[in-house]
Amino acid sequence: MRPIYLFIFCFFYFSAIDAQNKGNIVYRIVTDELKSQENHSQAKQSFYKLMNSMSLIRDSLYFNLDFKDSESLFYLDKGKNVGMSNERGYNSIIKSFSSVFYRNNDTKELIEQVSTDRIYLITSSTKDLKWEITNEEKKINQYLCYKAVTTIKARSLTKGDHFKKIQAWFCPEIPLNLGPNNFGGLPGLIFELKIGMLTYYIESLNFNPKAGTEIVKPTKGKEITRDEYFSLKPVITKENFKEYIGG
C-alpha cells in the first residue's frame, strides 16, 4: 500500500476534539494490484492490465465525510478527480461510487441514496453493524490505531447473496464514531477501511471549517430496505448466462 499521507488542518489539540461538533474529513482510495502469472492466458493478462489501468481512476478519487452534531454525509467529490475523464472506464467507475451515505447517530438512522435505473433510499440502522475489536494495533503516521472486523451481507452478479468481510483501523485518540460508506460505530475515527480490493484512507482532517458545514438528509428516491434492493439485482448463472449477453 502506498504511504498514508495525513495532513491535519486543525487549530485545536486532538484532546479537545470531542468539543467539536462539525468538520470535514477527506478520504482517498488505494486499490490492490492484480498480478498476472506467466501461465495465465493472454486474455487473462489483458484483463488484469485493463483492471489495473482502471484502478488509476479509482485511486484518483476524493471523498468527503462532512459531519455536524449527530449527522454526517459521505459522498464522492466529483470536482477533484481532474484529468481522468478521458480514460477508459471513467464513467462506469464514477457511477459505481455515486452513492450518498447519510448517518444520524441520534435516531440511529442510516440511508444510502443509490442512483441506478431509478433513485432508491436504502434504509438501515446503526445498530445493525456489529464490530469485533481485536488486539492488533499499528501506527498510521503518529496515531495509534486498532483493528476491528465485521461482516456484511452483499450481492453480486455472479455470487448472488454472500457475506463480505470488512476490516477497519480506528483511532480512539479522535473520538468520532464515523468512517467511509456509513461504516462507523467504533470508539474512534476510522483511518483505514478495507472492502475487498479497495482500501479507504484519510487524506486530510479539518475540525475548524471556515464555512458552515450543513448536512442535508437525502429525501429523493423510493425508500427500500437493503434486502429489497438486493432482490432487484439479477444473478448470472450458467443457466441464464446467454440471456444477459444477448445469446
mmCIF file with all atom_site columns, N, CA and C in Angstrom, residues 65-66 68-74 100-113 120-129 177-179 181-185 215-226:
data_model
loop_
_atom_site.group_PDB
_atom_site.id
_atom_site.type_symbol
_atom_site.label_atom_id
_atom_site.label_alt_id
_atom_site.label_comp_id
_atom_site.label_asym_id
_atom_site.label_entity_id
_atom_site.label_seq_id
_atom_site.pdbx_PDB_ins_code
_atom_site.Cartn_x
_atom_site.Cartn_y
_atom_site.Cartn_z
_atom_site.occupancy
_atom_site.B_iso_or_equiv
_atom_site.pdbx_formal_charge
_atom_site.auth_seq_id
_atom_site.auth_comp_id
_atom_site.auth_asym_id
_atom_site.auth_atom_id
_atom_site.pdbx_PDB_model_num
ATOM 1   N N  . LEU A 1 65  ? -16.323 13.362 3.916  1.00 0.00 ? 65  LEU A N  1
ATOM 2   C CA . LEU A 1 65  ? -17.157 12.986 5.048  1.00 0.00 ? 65  LEU A CA 1
ATOM 3   C C  . LEU A 1 65  ? -17.399 14.261 5.848  1.00 0.00 ? 65  LEU A C  1
ATOM 4   N N  . ASP A 1 66  ? -18.571 14.848 5.660  1.00 0.00 ? 66  ASP A N  1
ATOM 5   C CA . ASP A 1 66  ? -18.952 16.056 6.388  1.00 0.00 ? 66  ASP A CA 1
ATOM 6   C C  . ASP A 1 66  ? -19.757 15.636 7.618  1.00 0.00 ? 66  ASP A C  1
ATOM 7   N N  . LYS A 1 68  ? -21.769 17.189 11.332 1.00 0.00 ? 68  LYS A N  1
ATOM 8   C CA . LYS A 1 68  ? -22.225 18.289 12.178 1.00 0.00 ? 68  LYS A CA 1
ATOM 9   C C  . LYS A 1 68  ? -23.174 17.720 13.218 1.00 0.00 ? 68  LYS A C  1
ATOM 10  N N  . ASP A 1 69  ? -22.843 17.948 14.487 1.00 0.00 ? 69  ASP A N  1
ATOM 11  C CA . ASP A 1 69  ? -23.631 17.415 15.595 1.00 0.00 ? 69  ASP A CA 1
ATOM 12  C C  . ASP A 1 69  ? -23.771 15.895 15.420 1.00 0.00 ? 69  ASP A C  1
ATOM 13  N N  . SER A 1 70  ? -24.981 15.377 15.324 1.00 0.00 ? 70  SER A N  1
ATOM 14  C CA . SER A 1 70  ? -25.178 13.933 15.248 1.00 0.00 ? 70  SER A CA 1
ATOM 15  C C  . SER A 1 70  ? -25.268 13.419 13.819 1.00 0.00 ? 70  SER A C  1
ATOM 16  N N  . GLU A 1 71  ? -25.209 14.308 12.826 1.00 0.00 ? 71  GLU A N  1
ATOM 17  C CA . GLU A 1 71  ? -25.413 13.900 11.442 1.00 0.00 ? 71  GLU A CA 1
ATOM 18  C C  . GLU A 1 71  ? -24.109 13.930 10.647 1.00 0.00 ? 71  GLU A C  1
ATOM 19  N N  . SER A 1 72  ? -24.029 13.065 9.634  1.00 0.00 ? 72  SER A N  1
ATOM 20  C CA . SER A 1 72  ? -22.875 13.074 8.736  1.00 0.00 ? 72  SER A CA 1
ATOM 21  C C  . SER A 1 72  ? -23.316 12.662 7.343  1.00 0.00 ? 72  SER A C  1
ATOM 22  N N  . LEU A 1 73  ? -22.488 13.037 6.370  1.00 0.00 ? 73  LEU A N  1
ATOM 23  C CA . LEU A 1 73  ? -22.762 12.738 4.966  1.00 0.00 ? 73  LEU A CA 1
ATOM 24  C C  . LEU A 1 73  ? -21.456 12.368 4.297  1.00 0.00 ? 73  LEU A C  1
ATOM 25  N N  . PHE A 1 74  ? -21.434 11.211 3.617  1.00 0.00 ? 74  PHE A N  1
ATOM 26  C CA . PHE A 1 74  ? -20.249 10.733 2.902  1.00 0.00 ? 74  PHE A CA 1
ATOM 27  C C  . PHE A 1 74  ? -20.583 10.660 1.423  1.00 0.00 ? 74  PHE A C  1
ATOM 28  N N  . VAL A 1 100 ? -24.686 8.310  -2.058 1.00 0.00 ? 100 VAL A N  1
ATOM 29  C CA . VAL A 1 100 ? -24.544 9.280  -0.974 1.00 0.00 ? 100 VAL A CA 1
ATOM 30  C C  . VAL A 1 100 ? -24.980 8.589  0.316  1.00 0.00 ? 100 VAL A C  1
ATOM 31  N N  . PHE A 1 101 ? -24.155 8.671  1.358  1.00 0.00 ? 101 PHE A N  1
ATOM 32  C CA . PHE A 1 101 ? -24.403 7.967  2.606  1.00 0.00 ? 101 PHE A CA 1
ATOM 33  C C  . PHE A 1 101 ? -24.706 8.973  3.721  1.00 0.00 ? 101 PHE A C  1
ATOM 34  N N  . TYR A 1 102 ? -25.864 8.826  4.330  1.00 0.00 ? 102 TYR A N  1
ATOM 35  C CA . TYR A 1 102 ? -26.291 9.710  5.422  1.00 0.00 ? 102 TYR A CA 1
ATOM 36  C C  . TYR A 1 102 ? -26.363 8.908  6.714  1.00 0.00 ? 102 TYR A C  1
ATOM 37  N N  . ARG A 1 103 ? -25.910 9.526  7.806  1.00 0.00 ? 103 ARG A N  1
ATOM 38  C CA . ARG A 1 103 ? -25.918 8.875  9.117  1.00 0.00 ? 103 ARG A CA 1
ATOM 39  C C  . ARG A 1 103 ? -26.426 9.853  10.173 1.00 0.00 ? 103 ARG A C  1
ATOM 40  N N  . ASN A 1 104 ? -27.285 9.357  11.063 1.00 0.00 ? 104 ASN A N  1
ATOM 41  C CA . ASN A 1 104 ? -27.760 10.159 12.187 1.00 0.00 ? 104 ASN A CA 1
ATOM 42  C C  . ASN A 1 104 ? -27.597 9.321  13.449 1.00 0.00 ? 104 ASN A C  1
ATOM 43  N N  . ASN A 1 105 ? -26.651 9.697  14.287 1.00 0.00 ? 105 ASN A N  1
ATOM 44  C CA . ASN A 1 105 ? -26.357 8.916  15.481 1.00 0.00 ? 105 ASN A CA 1
ATOM 45  C C  . ASN A 1 105 ? -27.430 9.049  16.551 1.00 0.00 ? 105 ASN A C  1
ATOM 46  N N  . ASP A 1 106 ? -28.231 10.131 16.512 1.00 0.00 ? 106 ASP A N  1
ATOM 47  C CA . ASP A 1 106 ? -29.306 10.286 17.490 1.00 0.00 ? 106 ASP A CA 1
ATOM 48  C C  . ASP A 1 106 ? -30.471 9.352  17.180 1.00 0.00 ? 106 ASP A C  1
ATOM 49  N N  . THR A 1 107 ? -30.875 9.310  15.914 1.00 0.00 ? 107 THR A N  1
ATOM 50  C CA . THR A 1 107 ? -32.017 8.475  15.520 1.00 0.00 ? 107 THR A CA 1
ATOM 51  C C  . THR A 1 107 ? -31.592 7.063  15.120 1.00 0.00 ? 107 THR A C  1
ATOM 52  N N  . LYS A 1 108 ? -30.269 6.797  15.072 1.00 0.00 ? 108 LYS A N  1
ATOM 53  C CA . LYS A 1 108 ? -29.711 5.507  14.653 1.00 0.00 ? 108 LYS A CA 1
ATOM 54  C C  . LYS A 1 108 ? -30.020 5.195  13.188 1.00 0.00 ? 108 LYS A C  1
ATOM 55  N N  . GLU A 1 109 ? -30.261 6.211  12.416 1.00 0.00 ? 109 GLU A N  1
ATOM 56  C CA . GLU A 1 109 ? -30.706 6.048  11.030 1.00 0.00 ? 109 GLU A CA 1
ATOM 57  C C  . GLU A 1 109 ? -29.539 6.080  10.053 1.00 0.00 ? 109 GLU A C  1
ATOM 58  N N  . LEU A 1 110 ? -29.525 5.109  9.127  1.00 0.00 ? 110 LEU A N  1
ATOM 59  C CA . LEU A 1 110 ? -28.573 5.077  8.030  1.00 0.00 ? 110 LEU A CA 1
ATOM 60  C C  . LEU A 1 110 ? -29.352 5.086  6.719  1.00 0.00 ? 110 LEU A C  1
ATOM 61  N N  . ILE A 1 111 ? -28.897 5.916  5.767  1.00 0.00 ? 111 ILE A N  1
ATOM 62  C CA . ILE A 1 111 ? -29.524 5.973  4.454  1.00 0.00 ? 111 ILE A CA 1
ATOM 63  C C  . ILE A 1 111 ? -28.430 5.961  3.396  1.00 0.00 ? 111 ILE A C  1
ATOM 64  N N  . GLU A 1 112 ? -28.577 5.099  2.408  1.00 0.00 ? 112 GLU A N  1
ATOM 65  C CA . GLU A 1 112 ? -27.714 5.129  1.232  1.00 0.00 ? 112 GLU A CA 1
ATOM 66  C C  . GLU A 1 112 ? -28.586 5.498  0.038  1.00 0.00 ? 112 GLU A C  1
ATOM 67  N N  . GLN A 1 113 ? -28.310 6.640  -0.580 1.00 0.00 ? 113 GLN A N  1
ATOM 68  C CA . GLN A 1 113 ? -29.047 7.062  -1.767 1.00 0.00 ? 113 GLN A CA 1
ATOM 69  C C  . GLN A 1 113 ? -28.322 6.539  -2.999 1.00 0.00 ? 113 GLN A C  1
ATOM 70  N N  . TYR A 1 120 ? -33.034 5.179  -5.329 1.00 0.00 ? 120 TYR A N  1
ATOM 71  C CA . TYR A 1 120 ? -33.515 4.462  -4.152 1.00 0.00 ? 120 TYR A CA 1
ATOM 72  C C  . TYR A 1 120 ? -32.876 5.045  -2.891 1.00 0.00 ? 120 TYR A C  1
ATOM 73  N N  . LEU A 1 121 ? -33.627 4.985  -1.806 1.00 0.00 ? 121 LEU A N  1
ATOM 74  C CA . LEU A 1 121 ? -33.118 5.321  -0.488 1.00 0.00 ? 121 LEU A CA 1
ATOM 75  C C  . LEU A 1 121 ? -33.084 4.032  0.324  1.00 0.00 ? 121 LEU A C  1
ATOM 76  N N  . ILE A 1 122 ? -31.896 3.435  0.434  1.00 0.00 ? 122 ILE A N  1
ATOM 77  C CA . ILE A 1 122 ? -31.749 2.171  1.151  1.00 0.00 ? 122 ILE A CA 1
ATOM 78  C C  . ILE A 1 122 ? -31.586 2.486  2.640  1.00 0.00 ? 122 ILE A C  1
ATOM 79  N N  . THR A 1 123 ? -32.538 2.046  3.440  1.00 0.00 ? 123 THR A N  1
ATOM 80  C CA . THR A 1 123 ? -32.552 2.404  4.855  1.00 0.00 ? 123 THR A CA 1
ATOM 81  C C  . THR A 1 123 ? -32.091 1.233  5.721  1.00 0.00 ? 123 THR A C  1
ATOM 82  N N  . SER A 1 124 ? -31.415 1.572  6.801  1.00 0.00 ? 124 SER A N  1
ATOM 83  C CA . SER A 1 124 ? -30.989 0.579  7.783  1.00 0.00 ? 124 SER A CA 1
ATOM 84  C C  . SER A 1 124 ? -30.729 1.308  9.092  1.00 0.00 ? 124 SER A C  1
ATOM 85  N N  . SER A 1 125 ? -30.128 0.618  10.053 1.00 0.00 ? 125 SER A N  1
ATOM 86  C CA . SER A 1 125 ? -29.892 1.199  11.370 1.00 0.00 ? 125 SER A CA 1
ATOM 87  C C  . SER A 1 125 ? -28.427 1.067  11.760 1.00 0.00 ? 125 SER A C  1
ATOM 88  N N  . THR A 1 126 ? -27.941 2.029  12.539 1.00 0.00 ? 126 THR A N  1
ATOM 89  C CA . THR A 1 126 ? -26.570 1.952  13.041 1.00 0.00 ? 126 THR A CA 1
ATOM 90  C C  . THR A 1 126 ? -26.380 0.729  13.934 1.00 0.00 ? 126 THR A C  1
ATOM 91  N N  . LYS A 1 127 ? -27.485 0.212  14.481 1.00 0.00 ? 127 LYS A N  1
ATOM 92  C CA . LYS A 1 127 ? -27.409 -0.945 15.389 1.00 0.00 ? 127 LYS A CA 1
ATOM 93  C C  . LYS A 1 127 ? -27.207 -2.254 14.635 1.00 0.00 ? 127 LYS A C  1
ATOM 94  N N  . ASP A 1 128 ? -27.368 -2.223 13.298 1.00 0.00 ? 128 ASP A N  1
ATOM 95  C CA . ASP A 1 128 ? -27.247 -3.452 12.513 1.00 0.00 ? 128 ASP A CA 1
ATOM 96  C C  . ASP A 1 128 ? -25.808 -3.943 12.383 1.00 0.00 ? 128 ASP A C  1
ATOM 97  N N  . LEU A 1 129 ? -24.848 -3.037 12.534 1.00 0.00 ? 129 LEU A N  1
ATOM 98  C CA . LEU A 1 129 ? -23.447 -3.386 12.310 1.00 0.00 ? 129 LEU A CA 1
ATOM 99  C C  . LEU A 1 129 ? -22.783 -3.779 13.625 1.00 0.00 ? 129 LEU A C  1
ATOM 100 N N  . ASN A 1 177 ? -17.199 8.504  15.947 1.00 0.00 ? 177 ASN A N  1
ATOM 101 C CA . ASN A 1 177 ? -17.577 7.138  15.567 1.00 0.00 ? 177 ASN A CA 1
ATOM 102 C C  . ASN A 1 177 ? -18.036 7.090  14.113 1.00 0.00 ? 177 ASN A C  1
ATOM 103 N N  . LEU A 1 178 ? -17.193 7.621  13.217 1.00 0.00 ? 178 LEU A N  1
ATOM 104 C CA . LEU A 1 178 ? -17.538 7.757  11.810 1.00 0.00 ? 178 LEU A CA 1
ATOM 105 C C  . LEU A 1 178 ? -16.499 7.073  10.923 1.00 0.00 ? 178 LEU A C  1
ATOM 106 N N  . GLY A 1 179 ? -16.866 6.921  9.640  1.00 0.00 ? 179 GLY A N  1
ATOM 107 C CA . GLY A 1 179 ? -15.952 6.343  8.661  1.00 0.00 ? 179 GLY A CA 1
ATOM 108 C C  . GLY A 1 179 ? -16.584 6.373  7.284  1.00 0.00 ? 179 GLY A C  1
ATOM 109 N N  . ASN A 1 181 ? -18.489 5.304  3.779  1.00 0.00 ? 181 ASN A N  1
ATOM 110 C CA . ASN A 1 181 ? -19.628 4.460  3.380  1.00 0.00 ? 181 ASN A CA 1
ATOM 111 C C  . ASN A 1 181 ? -20.563 4.096  4.532  1.00 0.00 ? 181 ASN A C  1
ATOM 112 N N  . ASN A 1 182 ? -20.706 4.994  5.490  1.00 0.00 ? 182 ASN A N  1
ATOM 113 C CA . ASN A 1 182 ? -21.562 4.774  6.662  1.00 0.00 ? 182 ASN A CA 1
ATOM 114 C C  . ASN A 1 182 ? -21.043 3.707  7.610  1.00 0.00 ? 182 ASN A C  1
ATOM 115 N N  . PHE A 1 183 ? -19.807 3.243  7.421  1.00 0.00 ? 183 PHE A N  1
ATOM 116 C CA . PHE A 1 183 ? -19.215 2.347  8.406  1.00 0.00 ? 183 PHE A CA 1
ATOM 117 C C  . PHE A 1 183 ? -18.740 3.189  9.574  1.00 0.00 ? 183 PHE A C  1
ATOM 118 N N  . GLY A 1 184 ? -19.227 2.888  10.746 1.00 0.00 ? 184 GLY A N  1
ATOM 119 C CA . GLY A 1 184 ? -18.882 3.647  11.935 1.00 0.00 ? 184 GLY A CA 1
ATOM 120 C C  . GLY A 1 184 ? -19.327 2.870  13.155 1.00 0.00 ? 184 GLY A C  1
ATOM 121 N N  . GLY A 1 185 ? -19.514 3.587  14.247 1.00 0.00 ? 185 GLY A N  1
ATOM 122 C CA . GLY A 1 185 ? -19.930 2.947  15.480 1.00 0.00 ? 185 GLY A CA 1
ATOM 123 C C  . GLY A 1 185 ? -18.792 2.422  16.317 1.00 0.00 ? 185 GLY A C  1
ATOM 124 N N  . ILE A 1 215 ? -25.496 19.581 6.773  1.00 0.00 ? 215 ILE A N  1
ATOM 125 C CA . ILE A 1 215 ? -25.778 18.214 6.384  1.00 0.00 ? 215 ILE A CA 1
ATOM 126 C C  . ILE A 1 215 ? -27.220 18.153 5.876  1.00 0.00 ? 215 ILE A C  1
ATOM 127 N N  . VAL A 1 216 ? -27.372 17.792 4.614  1.00 0.00 ? 216 VAL A N  1
ATOM 128 C CA . VAL A 1 216 ? -28.704 17.701 4.013  1.00 0.00 ? 216 VAL A CA 1
ATOM 129 C C  . VAL A 1 216 ? -29.076 16.229 3.868  1.00 0.00 ? 216 VAL A C  1
ATOM 130 N N  . LYS A 1 217 ? -30.092 15.816 4.573  1.00 0.00 ? 217 LYS A N  1
ATOM 131 C CA . LYS A 1 217 ? -30.559 14.433 4.519  1.00 0.00 ? 217 LYS A CA 1
ATOM 132 C C  . LYS A 1 217 ? -31.164 14.124 3.160  1.00 0.00 ? 217 LYS A C  1
ATOM 133 N N  . PRO A 1 218 ? -30.728 13.052 2.488  1.00 0.00 ? 218 PRO A N  1
ATOM 134 C CA . PRO A 1 218 ? -31.316 12.701 1.192  1.00 0.00 ? 218 PRO A CA 1
ATOM 135 C C  . PRO A 1 218 ? -32.784 12.313 1.350  1.00 0.00 ? 218 PRO A C  1
ATOM 136 N N  . THR A 1 219 ? -33.626 12.871 0.517  1.00 0.00 ? 219 THR A N  1
ATOM 137 C CA . THR A 1 219 ? -35.058 12.560 0.577  1.00 0.00 ? 219 THR A CA 1
ATOM 138 C C  . THR A 1 219 ? -35.611 12.112 -0.772 1.00 0.00 ? 219 THR A C  1
ATOM 139 N N  . LYS A 1 220 ? -34.850 12.331 -1.837 1.00 0.00 ? 220 LYS A N  1
ATOM 140 C CA . LYS A 1 220 ? -35.324 11.961 -3.168 1.00 0.00 ? 220 LYS A CA 1
ATOM 141 C C  . LYS A 1 220 ? -35.062 10.486 -3.429 1.00 0.00 ? 220 LYS A C  1
ATOM 142 N N  . GLY A 1 221 ? -36.106 9.751  -3.801 1.00 0.00 ? 221 GLY A N  1
ATOM 143 C CA . GLY A 1 221 ? -35.947 8.344  -4.111 1.00 0.00 ? 221 GLY A CA 1
ATOM 144 C C  . GLY A 1 221 ? -36.976 7.489  -3.402 1.00 0.00 ? 221 GLY A C  1
ATOM 145 N N  . LYS A 1 222 ? -37.086 6.250  -3.847 1.00 0.00 ? 222 LYS A N  1
ATOM 146 C CA . LYS A 1 222 ? -38.008 5.293  -3.241 1.00 0.00 ? 222 LYS A CA 1
ATOM 147 C C  . LYS A 1 222 ? -37.344 4.645  -2.044 1.00 0.00 ? 222 LYS A C  1
ATOM 148 N N  . GLU A 1 223 ? -37.999 4.722  -0.888 1.00 0.00 ? 223 GLU A N  1
ATOM 149 C CA . GLU A 1 223 ? -37.450 4.126  0.324  1.00 0.00 ? 223 GLU A CA 1
ATOM 150 C C  . GLU A 1 223 ? -37.573 2.615  0.257  1.00 0.00 ? 223 GLU A C  1
ATOM 151 N N  . ILE A 1 224 ? -36.480 1.921  0.590  1.00 0.00 ? 224 ILE A N  1
ATOM 152 C CA . ILE A 1 224 ? -36.424 0.479  0.407  1.00 0.00 ? 224 ILE A CA 1
ATOM 153 C C  . ILE A 1 224 ? -35.386 -0.089 1.380  1.00 0.00 ? 224 ILE A C  1
ATOM 154 N N  . THR A 1 225 ? -35.571 -1.330 1.816  1.00 0.00 ? 225 THR A N  1
ATOM 155 C CA . THR A 1 225 ? -34.579 -1.964 2.676  1.00 0.00 ? 225 THR A CA 1
ATOM 156 C C  . THR A 1 225 ? -33.465 -2.550 1.805  1.00 0.00 ? 225 THR A C  1
ATOM 157 N N  . ARG A 1 226 ? -32.368 -2.922 2.438  1.00 0.00 ? 226 ARG A N  1
ATOM 158 C CA . ARG A 1 226 ? -31.256 -3.482 1.666  1.00 0.00 ? 226 ARG A CA 1
ATOM 159 C C  . ARG A 1 226 ? -31.626 -4.834 1.051  1.00 0.00 ? 226 ARG A C  1
#
